[in-house]
């Protein structure tokens, strides 16, 4: 008899085991919702799926009477733009600074302590400061995302660079590679797939900072909409928005994983893009 640690599920078994928790959650929700609605048909805490369908249709397929926009899609576009700009800036800064700190001892001595201290500052604690400095526009929201995930990404890239085999660096220098050539031809190809993995891990935090900023100061966005309708206890809108955010995050993670596998196929065997 195989030990439990050595038993592998089939492909169908993986799908079944992966879907089982979601099925159980849905069943629990349906039972609890039916019980609450049987006692109070106007209950807003756990709406029926019919109420969800009506709310989704209203938000996604009916133009707003005030603005004329389809609110779900307008909110999605606004949030994805902020998220994309913030994560893109963070990735670029982290790639440059992380490599320099990781490979150049003088840079590491001068900047690593600062990055470490900044990474320990709770980003949400400085959100009011950002609004005071940058105002209530887009810059403050994007800056919060950048400040929230960039220190983590820099430290991750730095550690990945420092973890590269020393023999690799020595051989490149023996063959006459300059510091710039060493970074571009040896380190960069090794670090880029690791950076994509780090960005994937930081997506949850990026969404958190985005929603927090939108909840405080925005006129459109997924986080703004959730906090706007909460005053009406509109769970038929809030829960679909939460599910939609989760699906967007999952899709982004999946696309980044596919990008890593496509651009750096050798990493698949090394476990760098899972």
Coordinates of N, CA, C and O in Angstrom, one line a residue, residues 178-274:
X178 N 32.5 43.0 -18.5 CA 32.4 44.2 -17.6 C 31.2 44.0 -16.7 O 30.4 43.1 -16.8
X179 N 31.1 45.0 -15.7 CA 30.0 45.0 -14.8 C 28.7 45.1 -15.6 O 27.7 44.4 -15.3
X180 N 28.6 46.0 -16.6 CA 27.4 46.1 -17.4 C 27.1 44.9 -18.2 O 25.9 44.4 -18.2
X181 N 28.1 44.3 -18.8 CA 27.9 43.0 -19.5 C 27.4 41.9 -18.6 O 26.6 41.1 -19.0
X182 N 28.0 41.9 -17.4 CA 27.6 40.8 -16.4 C 26.2 41.0 -16.1 O 25.4 40.0 -16.0
X183 N 25.7 42.2 -15.9 CA 24.3 42.4 -15.5 C 23.4 42.1 -16.6 O 22.4 41.4 -16.4
X184 N 23.7 42.5 -17.8 CA 22.8 42.4 -19.0 C 22.8 40.9 -19.5 O 21.7 40.4 -19.8
X185 N 23.9 40.3 -19.6 CA 24.0 39.0 -20.3 C 23.9 37.8 -19.3 O 23.6 36.7 -19.7
X186 N 24.3 38.0 -18.0 CA 24.3 36.9 -17.1 C 23.2 37.0 -16.1 O 22.4 36.1 -15.9
X187 N 23.1 38.1 -15.4 CA 22.1 38.3 -14.3 C 20.7 38.5 -14.8 O 19.8 37.8 -14.3
X188 N 20.5 39.4 -15.7 CA 19.2 39.8 -16.2 C 18.4 38.6 -16.7 O 17.2 38.4 -16.3
X189 N 18.9 37.7 -17.5 CA 18.1 36.5 -18.0 C 17.7 35.6 -16.9 O 16.7 34.9 -16.9
X190 N 18.6 35.5 -15.8 CA 18.3 34.7 -14.7 C 17.2 35.3 -13.8 O 16.4 34.6 -13.1
X191 N 17.2 36.6 -13.7 CA 16.3 37.3 -12.7 C 14.9 37.6 -13.2 O 14.0 37.6 -12.5
X192 N 14.8 37.9 -14.5 CA 13.5 38.2 -15.1 C 12.4 37.2 -14.7 O 11.3 37.7 -14.3
X193 N 12.6 35.9 -14.9 CA 11.5 35.0 -14.5 C 11.2 35.0 -13.0 O 10.1 34.9 -12.6
X194 N 12.2 35.3 -12.2 CA 12.1 35.4 -10.8 C 11.3 36.6 -10.4 O 10.4 36.6 -9.5
X195 N 11.5 37.7 -11.2 CA 10.7 38.9 -10.9 C 9.3 38.7 -11.3 O 8.4 39.2 -10.5
X196 N 9.0 38.0 -12.3 CA 7.6 37.7 -12.7 C 6.9 36.9 -11.5 O 5.8 37.2 -11.1
X197 N 7.6 35.9 -11.0 CA 7.1 35.2 -9.9 C 6.8 36.1 -8.7 O 5.8 35.9 -8.0
X198 N 7.7 37.0 -8.4 CA 7.6 37.9 -7.3 C 6.4 38.8 -7.5 O 5.6 39.1 -6.5
X199 N 6.2 39.3 -8.7 CA 5.0 40.2 -9.0 C 3.7 39.4 -8.8 O 2.8 39.9 -8.3
X200 N 3.7 38.1 -9.2 CA 2.5 37.3 -9.0 C 2.2 37.2 -7.5 O 1.0 37.3 -7.1
X201 N 3.2 37.0 -6.7 CA 3.0 36.9 -5.2 C 2.5 38.3 -4.6 O 1.9 38.3 -3.6
X202 N 2.9 39.4 -5.3 CA 2.5 40.7 -4.7 C 1.2 41.2 -5.2 O 0.7 42.3 -4.8
X203 N 0.5 40.5 -6.1 CA -0.7 41.0 -6.7 C -1.8 41.1 -5.6 O -2.6 42.1 -5.6
X204 N -1.9 40.2 -4.6 CA -2.9 40.4 -3.6 C -2.7 41.6 -2.8 O -3.7 42.4 -2.5
X205 N -1.4 42.0 -2.5 CA -1.2 43.2 -1.7 C -1.5 44.4 -2.6 O -2.0 45.4 -2.1
X206 N -1.2 44.3 -3.9 CA -1.4 45.5 -4.8 C -2.9 45.7 -4.9 O -3.4 46.9 -4.8
X207 N -3.8 44.7 -5.0 CA -5.2 44.9 -5.0 C -5.7 45.5 -3.6 O -6.6 46.3 -3.6
X208 N -5.1 45.0 -2.5 CA -5.5 45.6 -1.2 C -5.3 47.1 -1.2 O -6.1 47.8 -0.8
X209 N -4.1 47.5 -1.6 CA -3.8 48.9 -1.5 C -4.6 49.7 -2.5 O -5.1 50.8 -2.2
X210 N -4.9 49.1 -3.7 CA -5.8 49.8 -4.6 C -7.2 50.0 -4.1 O -7.7 51.1 -4.2
X211 N -7.7 49.0 -3.5 CA -9.1 49.1 -3.0 C -9.2 50.0 -1.8 O -10.2 50.8 -1.7
X212 N -8.2 50.0 -1.0 CA -8.1 51.0 0.1 C -8.1 52.4 -0.3 O -8.8 53.3 0.2
X213 N -7.3 52.7 -1.4 CA -7.2 54.1 -1.9 C -8.5 54.5 -2.6 O -9.0 55.6 -2.4
X214 N -9.1 53.6 -3.3 CA -10.3 53.9 -4.0 C -11.5 54.1 -3.0 O -12.4 54.9 -3.3
X215 N -11.5 53.3 -2.0 CA -12.5 53.5 -1.0 C -12.5 54.8 -0.3 O -13.6 55.3 0.1
X216 N -11.4 55.5 -0.2 CA -11.3 56.7 0.5 C -11.5 57.9 -0.5 O -12.2 58.9 -0.2
X217 N -10.9 57.8 -1.7 CA -11.0 58.9 -2.6 C -11.0 58.4 -4.1 O -10.0 58.1 -4.6
X218 N -12.2 58.4 -4.6 CA -12.3 58.0 -6.0 C -13.8 58.3 -6.5 O -14.7 58.4 -5.6
X219 N -14.0 58.4 -7.8 CA -15.3 58.6 -8.3 C -15.7 57.4 -9.2 O -16.8 57.3 -9.6
X220 N -14.8 56.4 -9.4 CA -15.0 55.2 -10.1 C -13.9 54.2 -9.7 O -12.8 54.6 -9.3
X221 N -14.3 52.9 -9.8 CA -13.3 51.9 -9.5 C -14.0 50.8 -8.7 O -15.1 51.1 -8.1
X222 N -13.5 49.6 -8.7 CA -14.2 48.5 -8.0 C -14.2 48.7 -6.5 O -15.2 48.5 -5.9
X223 N -13.1 49.2 -5.9 CA -13.1 49.5 -4.5 C -14.1 50.6 -4.1 O -14.8 50.5 -3.1
X224 N -14.1 51.6 -4.9 CA -15.0 52.7 -4.7 C -16.5 52.3 -4.7 O -17.3 52.6 -3.8
X225 N -16.8 51.4 -5.7 CA -18.2 51.0 -5.8 C -18.6 50.1 -4.6 O -19.7 50.2 -4.1
X226 N -17.7 49.3 -4.1 CA -18.0 48.4 -3.0 C -18.3 49.3 -1.7 O -19.3 49.1 -1.0
X227 N -17.5 50.3 -1.5 CA -17.7 51.1 -0.3 C -18.8 52.1 -0.5 O -19.4 52.6 0.5
X228 N -19.2 52.4 -1.7 CA -20.3 53.3 -2.0 C -21.6 52.6 -1.6 O -22.5 53.2 -0.9
X229 N -21.8 51.3 -2.0 CA -23.1 50.7 -1.9 C -23.2 50.0 -0.5 O -24.3 49.5 -0.1
X230 N -22.1 50.0 0.3 CA -22.2 49.3 1.6 C -23.1 50.1 2.5 O -23.7 49.4 3.4
X231 N -23.3 51.4 2.3 CA -24.2 52.1 3.2 C -25.7 51.7 3.0 O -26.5 51.9 3.8
X232 N -25.9 51.0 1.9 CA -27.3 50.5 1.6 C -27.4 49.0 1.9 O -28.4 48.4 1.6
X233 N -26.3 48.5 2.5 CA -26.2 47.0 2.7 C -26.5 46.2 1.5 O -27.2 45.2 1.5
X234 N -26.0 46.7 0.3 CA -26.3 46.1 -1.0 C -25.4 44.9 -1.2 O -24.5 44.9 -2.0
X235 N -25.6 43.8 -0.5 CA -24.7 42.6 -0.6 C -24.9 42.0 -2.0 O -24.0 41.3 -2.5
X236 N -26.0 42.2 -2.7 CA -26.2 41.7 -4.0 C -25.3 42.3 -5.0 O -25.1 41.8 -6.1
X237 N -24.7 43.5 -4.7 CA -23.7 44.2 -5.5 C -22.3 43.9 -5.0 O -21.4 43.6 -5.7
X238 N -22.2 43.9 -3.6 CA -20.8 43.8 -3.0 C -20.2 42.4 -3.3 O -19.1 42.3 -3.8
X239 N -21.0 41.3 -3.1 CA -20.4 40.0 -3.3 C -20.1 39.7 -4.7 O -19.0 39.2 -5.0
X240 N -20.9 40.1 -5.7 CA -20.4 39.9 -7.1 C -19.2 40.7 -7.4 O -18.3 40.2 -8.2
X241 N -19.0 41.9 -6.9 CA -17.8 42.7 -7.1 C -16.6 42.0 -6.5 O -15.5 42.0 -7.1
X242 N -16.8 41.4 -5.3 CA -15.7 40.7 -4.7 C -15.3 39.5 -5.5 O -14.1 39.2 -5.7
X243 N -16.2 38.8 -6.0 CA -15.9 37.6 -6.8 C -15.3 38.1 -8.1 O -14.3 37.4 -8.6
X244 N -15.7 39.2 -8.7 CA -15.2 39.7 -9.9 C -13.7 40.1 -9.7 O -12.8 39.8 -10.6
X245 N -13.4 40.8 -8.6 CA -12.0 41.1 -8.3 C -11.2 39.9 -8.2 O -10.0 39.8 -8.7
X246 N -11.7 38.9 -7.5 CA -11.0 37.6 -7.4 C -10.7 37.0 -8.7 O -9.6 36.5 -9.0
X247 N -11.6 37.0 -9.6 CA -11.4 36.4 -11.0 C -10.4 37.2 -11.7 O -9.6 36.6 -12.5
X248 N -10.5 38.5 -11.6 CA -9.5 39.4 -12.3 C -8.1 39.1 -11.8 O -7.1 39.0 -12.6
X249 N -7.9 38.9 -10.5 CA -6.6 38.6 -9.9 C -6.1 37.3 -10.3 O -4.9 37.1 -10.7
X250 N -7.0 36.3 -10.4 CA -6.7 35.0 -10.8 C -6.2 35.0 -12.3 O -5.2 34.3 -12.7
X251 N -7.0 35.7 -13.1 CA -6.6 35.8 -14.5 C -5.3 36.5 -14.7 O -4.5 36.0 -15.6
X252 N -5.0 37.5 -14.0 CA -3.7 38.2 -14.1 C -2.6 37.3 -13.7 O -1.6 37.2 -14.4
X253 N -2.8 36.5 -12.6 CA -1.8 35.6 -12.2 C -1.5 34.5 -13.2 O -0.4 34.2 -13.5
X254 N -2.6 34.0 -13.8 CA -2.5 33.0 -14.9 C -1.7 33.5 -16.1 O -0.8 32.8 -16.6
X255 N -2.1 34.8 -16.5 CA -1.4 35.3 -17.7 C 0.1 35.6 -17.4 O 0.9 35.3 -18.3
X256 N 0.4 36.0 -16.2 CA 1.8 36.2 -15.9 C 2.6 34.8 -15.8 O 3.7 34.8 -16.3
X257 N 1.9 33.8 -15.4 CA 2.5 32.5 -15.4 C 2.8 32.0 -16.8 O 3.8 31.5 -17.1
X258 N 1.8 32.2 -17.6 CA 1.9 31.8 -19.0 C 3.0 32.6 -19.7 O 3.8 32.0 -20.5
X259 N 3.1 33.9 -19.4 CA 4.2 34.7 -20.0 C 5.5 34.2 -19.6 O 6.5 34.1 -20.4
X260 N 5.7 33.8 -18.3 CA 7.0 33.3 -17.8 C 7.3 32.0 -18.5 O 8.5 31.8 -18.9
X261 N 6.4 31.1 -18.7 CA 6.6 29.9 -19.3 C 7.0 30.1 -20.8 O 7.8 29.3 -21.4
X262 N 6.3 31.0 -21.4 CA 6.6 31.3 -22.9 C 7.9 32.0 -23.1 O 8.7 31.6 -24.0
X263 N 8.2 33.0 -22.3 CA 9.4 33.8 -22.5 C 10.7 33.1 -21.9 O 11.8 33.3 -22.5
X264 N 10.5 32.3 -20.9 CA 11.6 31.6 -20.2 C 11.3 30.1 -20.1 O 11.2 29.7 -18.9
X265 N 11.3 29.4 -21.1 CA 10.8 28.0 -21.0 C 11.8 27.1 -20.2 O 11.3 26.1 -19.6
X266 N 13.0 27.5 -20.1 CA 14.0 26.7 -19.3 C 13.7 26.7 -17.8 O 14.1 25.8 -17.1
X267 N 12.9 27.7 -17.4 CA 12.6 27.8 -16.0 C 11.6 26.8 -15.5 O 11.4 26.5 -14.3
X268 N 10.8 26.2 -16.5 CA 9.8 25.2 -16.1 C 10.4 24.0 -15.4 O 9.9 23.5 -14.4
X269 N 11.6 23.6 -15.9 CA 12.2 22.4 -15.3 C 13.0 22.8 -14.0 O 13.3 21.9 -13.2
X270 N 13.2 24.1 -13.8 CA 13.9 24.5 -12.6 C 12.9 24.9 -11.5 O 13.4 25.3 -10.4
X271 N 11.6 24.9 -11.8 CA 10.7 25.3 -10.8 C 10.5 26.7 -10.6 O 10.0 27.2 -9.6
X272 N 10.9 27.5 -11.6 CA 10.9 29.0 -11.5 C 9.6 29.6 -11.9 O 9.3 30.7 -11.6
X273 N 8.7 28.8 -12.6 CA 7.4 29.4 -13.0 C 6.3 28.3 -12.8 O 6.0 27.6 -13.7
X274 N 5.8 28.2 -11.6 CA 4.8 27.2 -11.3 C 3.5 27.9 -11.0 O 3.5 29.0 -10.5

